[in-house]
Short mmCIF file of C-alpha atoms and ligand atoms in Angstrom, two decimals:
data_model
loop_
_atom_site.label_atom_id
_atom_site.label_comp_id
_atom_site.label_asym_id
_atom_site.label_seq_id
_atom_site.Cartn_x
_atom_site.Cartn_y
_atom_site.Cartn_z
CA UNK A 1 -31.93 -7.16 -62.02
CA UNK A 2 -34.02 -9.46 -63.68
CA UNK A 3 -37.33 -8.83 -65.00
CA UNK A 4 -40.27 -10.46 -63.75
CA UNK A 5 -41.51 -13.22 -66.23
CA UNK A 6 -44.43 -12.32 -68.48
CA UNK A 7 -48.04 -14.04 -67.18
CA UNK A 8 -51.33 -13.70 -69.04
CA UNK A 9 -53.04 -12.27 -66.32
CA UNK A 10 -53.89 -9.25 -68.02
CA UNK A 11 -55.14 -10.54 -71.37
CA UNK A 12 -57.73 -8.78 -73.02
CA UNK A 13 -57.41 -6.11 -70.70
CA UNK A 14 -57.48 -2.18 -71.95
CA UNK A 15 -54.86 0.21 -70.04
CA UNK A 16 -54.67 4.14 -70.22
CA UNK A 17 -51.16 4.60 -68.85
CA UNK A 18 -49.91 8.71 -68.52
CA UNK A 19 -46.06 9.41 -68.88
CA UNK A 20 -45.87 6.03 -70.41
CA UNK A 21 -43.26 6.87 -72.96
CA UNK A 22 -40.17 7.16 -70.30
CA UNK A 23 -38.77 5.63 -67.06
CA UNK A 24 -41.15 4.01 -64.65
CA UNK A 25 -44.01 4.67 -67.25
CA UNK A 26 -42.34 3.00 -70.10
CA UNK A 27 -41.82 -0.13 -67.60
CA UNK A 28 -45.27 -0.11 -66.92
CA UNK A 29 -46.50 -0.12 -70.60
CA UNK A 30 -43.85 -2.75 -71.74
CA UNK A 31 -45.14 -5.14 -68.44
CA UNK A 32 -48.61 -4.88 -69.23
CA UNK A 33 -47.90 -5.92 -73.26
CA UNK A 34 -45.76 -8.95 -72.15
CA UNK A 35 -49.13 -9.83 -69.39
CA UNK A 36 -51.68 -9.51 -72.46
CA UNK A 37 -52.80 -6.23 -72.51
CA UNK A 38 -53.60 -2.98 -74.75
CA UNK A 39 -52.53 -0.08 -73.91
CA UNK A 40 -53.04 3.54 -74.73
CA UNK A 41 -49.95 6.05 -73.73
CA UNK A 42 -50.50 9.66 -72.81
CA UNK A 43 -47.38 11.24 -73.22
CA UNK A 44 -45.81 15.09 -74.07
CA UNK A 45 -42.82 13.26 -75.51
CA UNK A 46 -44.50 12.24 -79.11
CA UNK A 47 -40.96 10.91 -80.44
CA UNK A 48 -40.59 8.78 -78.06
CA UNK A 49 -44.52 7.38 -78.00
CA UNK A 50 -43.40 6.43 -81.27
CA UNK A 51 -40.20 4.74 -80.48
CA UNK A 52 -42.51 2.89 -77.96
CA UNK A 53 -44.58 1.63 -80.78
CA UNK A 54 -42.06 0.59 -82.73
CA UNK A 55 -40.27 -1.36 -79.92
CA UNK A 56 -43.98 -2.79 -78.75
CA UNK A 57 -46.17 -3.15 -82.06
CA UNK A 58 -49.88 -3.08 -82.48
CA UNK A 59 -50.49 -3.73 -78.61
CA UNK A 60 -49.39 -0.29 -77.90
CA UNK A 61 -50.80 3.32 -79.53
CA UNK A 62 -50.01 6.99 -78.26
CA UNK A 63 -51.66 10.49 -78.12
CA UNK A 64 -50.01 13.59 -77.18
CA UNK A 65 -51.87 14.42 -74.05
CA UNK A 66 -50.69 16.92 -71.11
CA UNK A 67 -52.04 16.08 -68.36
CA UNK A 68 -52.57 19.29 -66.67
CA UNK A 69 -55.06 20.40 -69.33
CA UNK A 70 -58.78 18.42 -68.74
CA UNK A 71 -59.43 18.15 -72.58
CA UNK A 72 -56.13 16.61 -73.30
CA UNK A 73 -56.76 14.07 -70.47
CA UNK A 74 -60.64 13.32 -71.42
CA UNK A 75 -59.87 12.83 -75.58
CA UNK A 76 -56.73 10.91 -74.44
CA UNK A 77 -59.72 8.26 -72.00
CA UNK A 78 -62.07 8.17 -75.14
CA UNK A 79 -58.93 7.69 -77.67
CA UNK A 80 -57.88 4.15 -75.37
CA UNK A 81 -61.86 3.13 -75.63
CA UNK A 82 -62.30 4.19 -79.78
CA UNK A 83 -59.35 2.03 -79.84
CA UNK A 84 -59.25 -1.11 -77.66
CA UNK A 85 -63.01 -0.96 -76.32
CA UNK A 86 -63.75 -0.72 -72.54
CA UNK A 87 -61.29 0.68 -70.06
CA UNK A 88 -59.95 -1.75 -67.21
CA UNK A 89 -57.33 0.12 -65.75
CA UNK A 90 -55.58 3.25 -65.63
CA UNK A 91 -51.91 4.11 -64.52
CA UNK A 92 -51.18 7.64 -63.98
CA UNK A 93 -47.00 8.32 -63.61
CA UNK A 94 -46.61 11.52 -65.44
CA UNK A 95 -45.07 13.90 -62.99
CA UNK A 96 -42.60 16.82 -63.14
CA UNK A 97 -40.44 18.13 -60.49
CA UNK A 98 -38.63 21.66 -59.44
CA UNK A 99 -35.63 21.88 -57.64
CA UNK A 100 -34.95 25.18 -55.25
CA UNK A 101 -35.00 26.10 -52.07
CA UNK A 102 -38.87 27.26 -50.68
CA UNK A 103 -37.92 31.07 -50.20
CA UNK A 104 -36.09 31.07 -53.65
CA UNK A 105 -39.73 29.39 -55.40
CA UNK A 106 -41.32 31.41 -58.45
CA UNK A 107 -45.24 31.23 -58.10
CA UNK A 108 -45.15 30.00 -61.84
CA UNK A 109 -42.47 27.16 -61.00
CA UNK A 110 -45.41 26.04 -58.09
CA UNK A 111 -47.90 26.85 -60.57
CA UNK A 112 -46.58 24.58 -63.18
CA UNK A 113 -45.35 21.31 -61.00
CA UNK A 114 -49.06 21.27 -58.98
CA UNK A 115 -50.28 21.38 -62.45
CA UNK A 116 -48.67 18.35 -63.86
CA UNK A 117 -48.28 16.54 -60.80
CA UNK A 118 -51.36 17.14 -58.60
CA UNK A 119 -53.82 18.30 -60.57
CA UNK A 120 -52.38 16.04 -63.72
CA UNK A 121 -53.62 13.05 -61.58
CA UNK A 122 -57.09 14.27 -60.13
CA UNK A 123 -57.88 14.56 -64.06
CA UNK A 124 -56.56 11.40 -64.91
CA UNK A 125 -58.52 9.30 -62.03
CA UNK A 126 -61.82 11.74 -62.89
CA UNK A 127 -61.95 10.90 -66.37
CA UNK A 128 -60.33 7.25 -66.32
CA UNK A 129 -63.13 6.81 -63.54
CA UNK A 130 -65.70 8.62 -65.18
CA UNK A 131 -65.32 6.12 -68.23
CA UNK A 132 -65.43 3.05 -66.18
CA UNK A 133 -68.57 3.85 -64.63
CA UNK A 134 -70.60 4.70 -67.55
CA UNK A 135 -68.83 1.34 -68.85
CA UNK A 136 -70.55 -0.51 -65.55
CA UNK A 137 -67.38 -1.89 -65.35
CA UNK A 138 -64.92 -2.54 -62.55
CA UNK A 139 -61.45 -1.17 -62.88
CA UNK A 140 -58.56 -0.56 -61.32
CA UNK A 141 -56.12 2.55 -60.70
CA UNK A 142 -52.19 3.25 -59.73
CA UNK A 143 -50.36 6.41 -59.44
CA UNK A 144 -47.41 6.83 -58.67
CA UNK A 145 -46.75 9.23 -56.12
CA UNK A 146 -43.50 9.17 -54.25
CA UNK A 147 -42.16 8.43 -50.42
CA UNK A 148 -41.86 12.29 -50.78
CA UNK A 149 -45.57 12.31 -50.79
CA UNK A 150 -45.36 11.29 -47.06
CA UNK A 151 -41.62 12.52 -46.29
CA UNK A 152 -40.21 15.83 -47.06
CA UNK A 153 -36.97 16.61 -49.05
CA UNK A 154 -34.84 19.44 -49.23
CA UNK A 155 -35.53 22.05 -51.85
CA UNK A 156 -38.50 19.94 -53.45
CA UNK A 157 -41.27 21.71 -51.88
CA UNK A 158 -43.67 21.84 -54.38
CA UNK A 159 -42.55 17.74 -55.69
CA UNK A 160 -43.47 17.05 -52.04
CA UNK A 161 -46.71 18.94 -51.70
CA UNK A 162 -47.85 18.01 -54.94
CA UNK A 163 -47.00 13.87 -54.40
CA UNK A 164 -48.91 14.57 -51.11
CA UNK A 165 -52.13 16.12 -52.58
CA UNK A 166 -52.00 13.27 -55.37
CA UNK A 167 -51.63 10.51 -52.28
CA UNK A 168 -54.97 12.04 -51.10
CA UNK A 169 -56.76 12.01 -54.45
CA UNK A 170 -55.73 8.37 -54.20
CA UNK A 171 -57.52 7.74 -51.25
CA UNK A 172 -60.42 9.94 -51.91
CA UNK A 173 -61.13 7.53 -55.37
CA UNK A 174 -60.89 5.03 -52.95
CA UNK A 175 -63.92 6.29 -50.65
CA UNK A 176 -66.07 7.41 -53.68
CA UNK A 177 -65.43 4.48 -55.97
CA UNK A 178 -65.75 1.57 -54.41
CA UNK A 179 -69.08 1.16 -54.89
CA UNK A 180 -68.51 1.02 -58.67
CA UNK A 181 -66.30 -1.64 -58.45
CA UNK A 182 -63.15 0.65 -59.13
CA UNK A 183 -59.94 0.05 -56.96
CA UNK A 184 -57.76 3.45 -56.40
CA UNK A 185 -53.99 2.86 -54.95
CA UNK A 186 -50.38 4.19 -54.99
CA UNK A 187 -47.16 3.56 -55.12
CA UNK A 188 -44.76 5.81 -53.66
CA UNK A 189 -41.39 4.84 -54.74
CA UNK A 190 -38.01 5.92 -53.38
CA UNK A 191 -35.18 6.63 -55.54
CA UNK A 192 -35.40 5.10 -58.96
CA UNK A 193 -33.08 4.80 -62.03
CA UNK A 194 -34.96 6.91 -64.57
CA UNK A 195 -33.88 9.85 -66.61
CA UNK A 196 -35.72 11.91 -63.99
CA UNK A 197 -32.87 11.10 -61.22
CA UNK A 198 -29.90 11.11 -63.40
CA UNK A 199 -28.04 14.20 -62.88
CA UNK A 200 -28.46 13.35 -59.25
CA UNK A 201 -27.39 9.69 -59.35
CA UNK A 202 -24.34 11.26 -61.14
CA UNK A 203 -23.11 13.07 -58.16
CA UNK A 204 -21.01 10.34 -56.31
CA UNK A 205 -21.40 12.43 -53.03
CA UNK A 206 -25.18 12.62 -53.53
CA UNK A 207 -25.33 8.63 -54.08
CA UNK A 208 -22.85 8.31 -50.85
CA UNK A 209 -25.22 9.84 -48.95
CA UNK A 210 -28.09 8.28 -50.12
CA UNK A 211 -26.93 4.78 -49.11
CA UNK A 212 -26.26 5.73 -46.09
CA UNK A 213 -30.06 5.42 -45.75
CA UNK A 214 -30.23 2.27 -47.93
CA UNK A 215 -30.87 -0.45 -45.71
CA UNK A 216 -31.09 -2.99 -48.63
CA UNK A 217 -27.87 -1.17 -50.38
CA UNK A 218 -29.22 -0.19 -53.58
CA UNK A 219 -31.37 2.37 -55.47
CA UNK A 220 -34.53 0.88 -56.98
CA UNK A 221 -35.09 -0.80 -60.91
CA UNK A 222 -38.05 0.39 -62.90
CA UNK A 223 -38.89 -3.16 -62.53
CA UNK A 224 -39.04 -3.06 -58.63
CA UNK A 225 -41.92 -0.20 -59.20
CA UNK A 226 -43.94 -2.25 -62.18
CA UNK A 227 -44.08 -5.12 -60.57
CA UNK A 228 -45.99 -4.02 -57.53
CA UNK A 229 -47.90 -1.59 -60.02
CA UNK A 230 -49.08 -4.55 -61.54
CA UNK A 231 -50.03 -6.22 -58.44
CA UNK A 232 -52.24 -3.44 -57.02
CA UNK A 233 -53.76 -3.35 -60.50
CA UNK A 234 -54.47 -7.09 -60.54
CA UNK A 235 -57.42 -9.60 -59.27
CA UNK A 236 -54.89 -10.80 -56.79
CA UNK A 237 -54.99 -7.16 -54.60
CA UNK A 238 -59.04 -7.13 -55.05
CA UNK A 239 -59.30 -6.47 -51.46
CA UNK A 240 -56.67 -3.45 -51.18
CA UNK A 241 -58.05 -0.05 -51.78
CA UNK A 242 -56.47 3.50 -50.91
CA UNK A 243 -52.91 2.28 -49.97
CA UNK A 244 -50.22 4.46 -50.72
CA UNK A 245 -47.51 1.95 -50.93
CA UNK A 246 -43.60 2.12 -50.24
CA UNK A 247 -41.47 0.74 -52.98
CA UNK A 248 -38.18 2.58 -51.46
CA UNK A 249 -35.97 -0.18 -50.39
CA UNK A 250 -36.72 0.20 -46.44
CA UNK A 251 -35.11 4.06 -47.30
CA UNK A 252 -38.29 5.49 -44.99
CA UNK A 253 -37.35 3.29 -42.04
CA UNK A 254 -34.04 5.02 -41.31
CA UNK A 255 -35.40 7.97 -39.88
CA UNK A 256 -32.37 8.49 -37.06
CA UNK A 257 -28.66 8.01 -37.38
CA UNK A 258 -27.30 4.46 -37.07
CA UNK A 259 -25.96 5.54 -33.50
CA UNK A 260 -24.89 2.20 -32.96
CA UNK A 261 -21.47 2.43 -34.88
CA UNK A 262 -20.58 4.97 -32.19
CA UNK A 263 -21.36 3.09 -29.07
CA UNK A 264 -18.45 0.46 -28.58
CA UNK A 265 -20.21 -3.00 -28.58
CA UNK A 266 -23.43 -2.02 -29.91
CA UNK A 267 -22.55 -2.43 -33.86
CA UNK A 268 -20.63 -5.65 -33.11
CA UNK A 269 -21.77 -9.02 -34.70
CA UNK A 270 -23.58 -11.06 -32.68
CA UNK A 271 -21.29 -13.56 -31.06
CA UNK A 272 -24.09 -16.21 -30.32
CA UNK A 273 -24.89 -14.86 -27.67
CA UNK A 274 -21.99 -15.69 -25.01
P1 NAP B 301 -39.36 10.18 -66.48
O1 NAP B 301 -38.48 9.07 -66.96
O2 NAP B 301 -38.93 11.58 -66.69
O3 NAP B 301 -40.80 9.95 -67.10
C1 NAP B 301 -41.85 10.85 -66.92
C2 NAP B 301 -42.64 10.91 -68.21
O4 NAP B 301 -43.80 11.75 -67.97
C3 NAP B 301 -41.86 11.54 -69.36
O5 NAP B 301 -42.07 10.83 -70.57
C4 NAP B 301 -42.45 12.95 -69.42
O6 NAP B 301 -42.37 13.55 -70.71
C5 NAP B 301 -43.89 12.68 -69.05
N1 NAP B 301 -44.57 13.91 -68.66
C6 NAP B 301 -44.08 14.97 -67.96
N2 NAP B 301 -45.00 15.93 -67.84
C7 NAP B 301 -46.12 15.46 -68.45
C8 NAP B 301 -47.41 16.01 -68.68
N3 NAP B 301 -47.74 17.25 -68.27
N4 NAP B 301 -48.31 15.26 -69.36
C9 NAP B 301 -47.99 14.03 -69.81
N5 NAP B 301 -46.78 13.47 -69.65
C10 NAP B 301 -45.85 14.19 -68.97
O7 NAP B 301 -39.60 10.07 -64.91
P2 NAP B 301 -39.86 8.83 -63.91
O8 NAP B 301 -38.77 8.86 -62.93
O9 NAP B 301 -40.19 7.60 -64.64
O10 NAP B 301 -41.15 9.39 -63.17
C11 NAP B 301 -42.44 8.76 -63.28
C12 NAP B 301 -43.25 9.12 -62.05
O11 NAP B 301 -42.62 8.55 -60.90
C13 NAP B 301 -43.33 10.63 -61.78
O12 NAP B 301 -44.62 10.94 -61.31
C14 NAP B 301 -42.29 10.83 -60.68
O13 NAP B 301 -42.58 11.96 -59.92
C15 NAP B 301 -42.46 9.54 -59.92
N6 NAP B 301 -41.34 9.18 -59.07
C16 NAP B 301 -40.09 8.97 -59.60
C17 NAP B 301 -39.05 8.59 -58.75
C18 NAP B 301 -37.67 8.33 -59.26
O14 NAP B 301 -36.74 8.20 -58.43
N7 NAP B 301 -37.44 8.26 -60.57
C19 NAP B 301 -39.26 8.45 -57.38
C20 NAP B 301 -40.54 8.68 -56.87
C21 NAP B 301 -41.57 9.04 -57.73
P3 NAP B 301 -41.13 14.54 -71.02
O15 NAP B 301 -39.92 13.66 -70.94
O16 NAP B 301 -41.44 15.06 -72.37
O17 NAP B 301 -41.18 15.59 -69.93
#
């Protein structure tokens, strides 16, 4: 897939983005550069922050943040402004996930994946909105959530709870910040070639199944997510607030069996209508 081509629509413009040094993220961070802006990465991974930098140069910087922990995620907002001046917009990806069936979850495994993934954005939008309005500044915010933050999987229970708190953080920025001048949206992306997914896109049965509900017959790009990122974070989506947007390839509208290869006649091709 090709990538987008760079625009300057984003010159000048200072971005805090959270598990910016891998996957969807890193797409993110390297998107905004090429469209003019500065951006601050908060990342656990510190090696790879500082592979980012080398790939990205001077437009780019990293601190080590975690953020489930508030003091990480506060000296990680005034870190971005020390270094690039006022904050415009903030993109909070950094999630982690659990795999196991609901009766077989440790309180400590639910414990951990709320932390990073639920209450890791409410700190992000708190302090990356805090900032912007003692700035008097508008701004505008994207997490990314996940389609499992409004459909559940199997043996993700605590991914789908947590992606479905964050969705409603979303939305609740969106009621309380509008007034400020501060856009809050989502994007909840289906599956997506990241190091995240890849033992499971390495299971040929697993990706079988999988395109079964595929209606455009792939998986998704980083690119597919950073471009509409971008869009919800730009001028051109000033109007849209508190939209938890699909980036899943149509995978949410298959929600039944395609009956119709069953039923003779019914999966035929049309046959202009004779
Ligand atoms: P990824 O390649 O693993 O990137 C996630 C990044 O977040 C990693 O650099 C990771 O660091 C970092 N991170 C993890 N915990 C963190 C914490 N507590 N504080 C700060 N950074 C942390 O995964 P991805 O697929 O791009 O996922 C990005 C977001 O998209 C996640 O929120 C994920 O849930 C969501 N999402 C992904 C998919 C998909 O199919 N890939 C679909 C829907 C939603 P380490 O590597 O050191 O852990």
């Amino acid at each position: 897939m090709t990538p987008a081509a760079s625009t300057a629509r984003f010159e000048g413009k200072v971005a805090v983005v959270t598990g910016g040094a891998s996957g969807i993220g890193l797409q993110i961070v390297r998107r905004l550069v090429a469209d003019g802006a500065r951006v601050m990465i908060g990342d656990l991974d510190a090696d790879a922050m500082a592979a980012v930098g080398g790939e990205l140069g001077d437009a780019v910087a990293g601190v080590a943040t975690d953020v489930g922990r508030e003091a990480d995620v506060e000296a990680l907002v005034a870190a971005a402004v020390d270094w690039a001046g006022p904050l415009d917009l903030g993109f909070n990806c950094a999630g982690a996930v659990k795999d196991g069936l609901l009766v077989d979850l440790d309180v400590e495994d639910w414990d951990r994946v709320m932390g990073v993934t639920a209450r890791g954005v409410f700190l992000s939008i708190k302090h990356e909105a805090r900032q912007m309005i003692r700035q008097g500044t508008p701004g505008a915010l994207v997490t990314i959530t996940s389609i499992n933050s409004v459909t559940p999987v199997h043996g993700v229970t605590v991914y789908n709870a947590a992606k479905a708190a964050a969705a409603m953080v979303v939305q609740n920025a969106a009621l309380e910040l509008g007034e400020h001048g501060i856009r809050s949206n989502a994007i909840a992306p289906g599956l997506i070639a990241t190091p995240m997914t890849e033992y499971m896109r390495s299971i040929p049965a697993v990706m079988d199944a999988y395109m079964e509900y595929a209606p455009l017959g792939r998986t998704g790009e980083v690119d597919d997510v950073a471009s509409a990122a971008l869009f919800l974070a730009s001028d051109e989506a000033s109007w849209i607030t508190g939209v938890n947007l699909l980036v899943d390839g149509g995978h949410r509208t298959v929600g039944y069996p395609n009956l119709t290869k069953l039923f003779e006649g019914l999966g035929a091709p049309a046959d202009g209508g004779a």
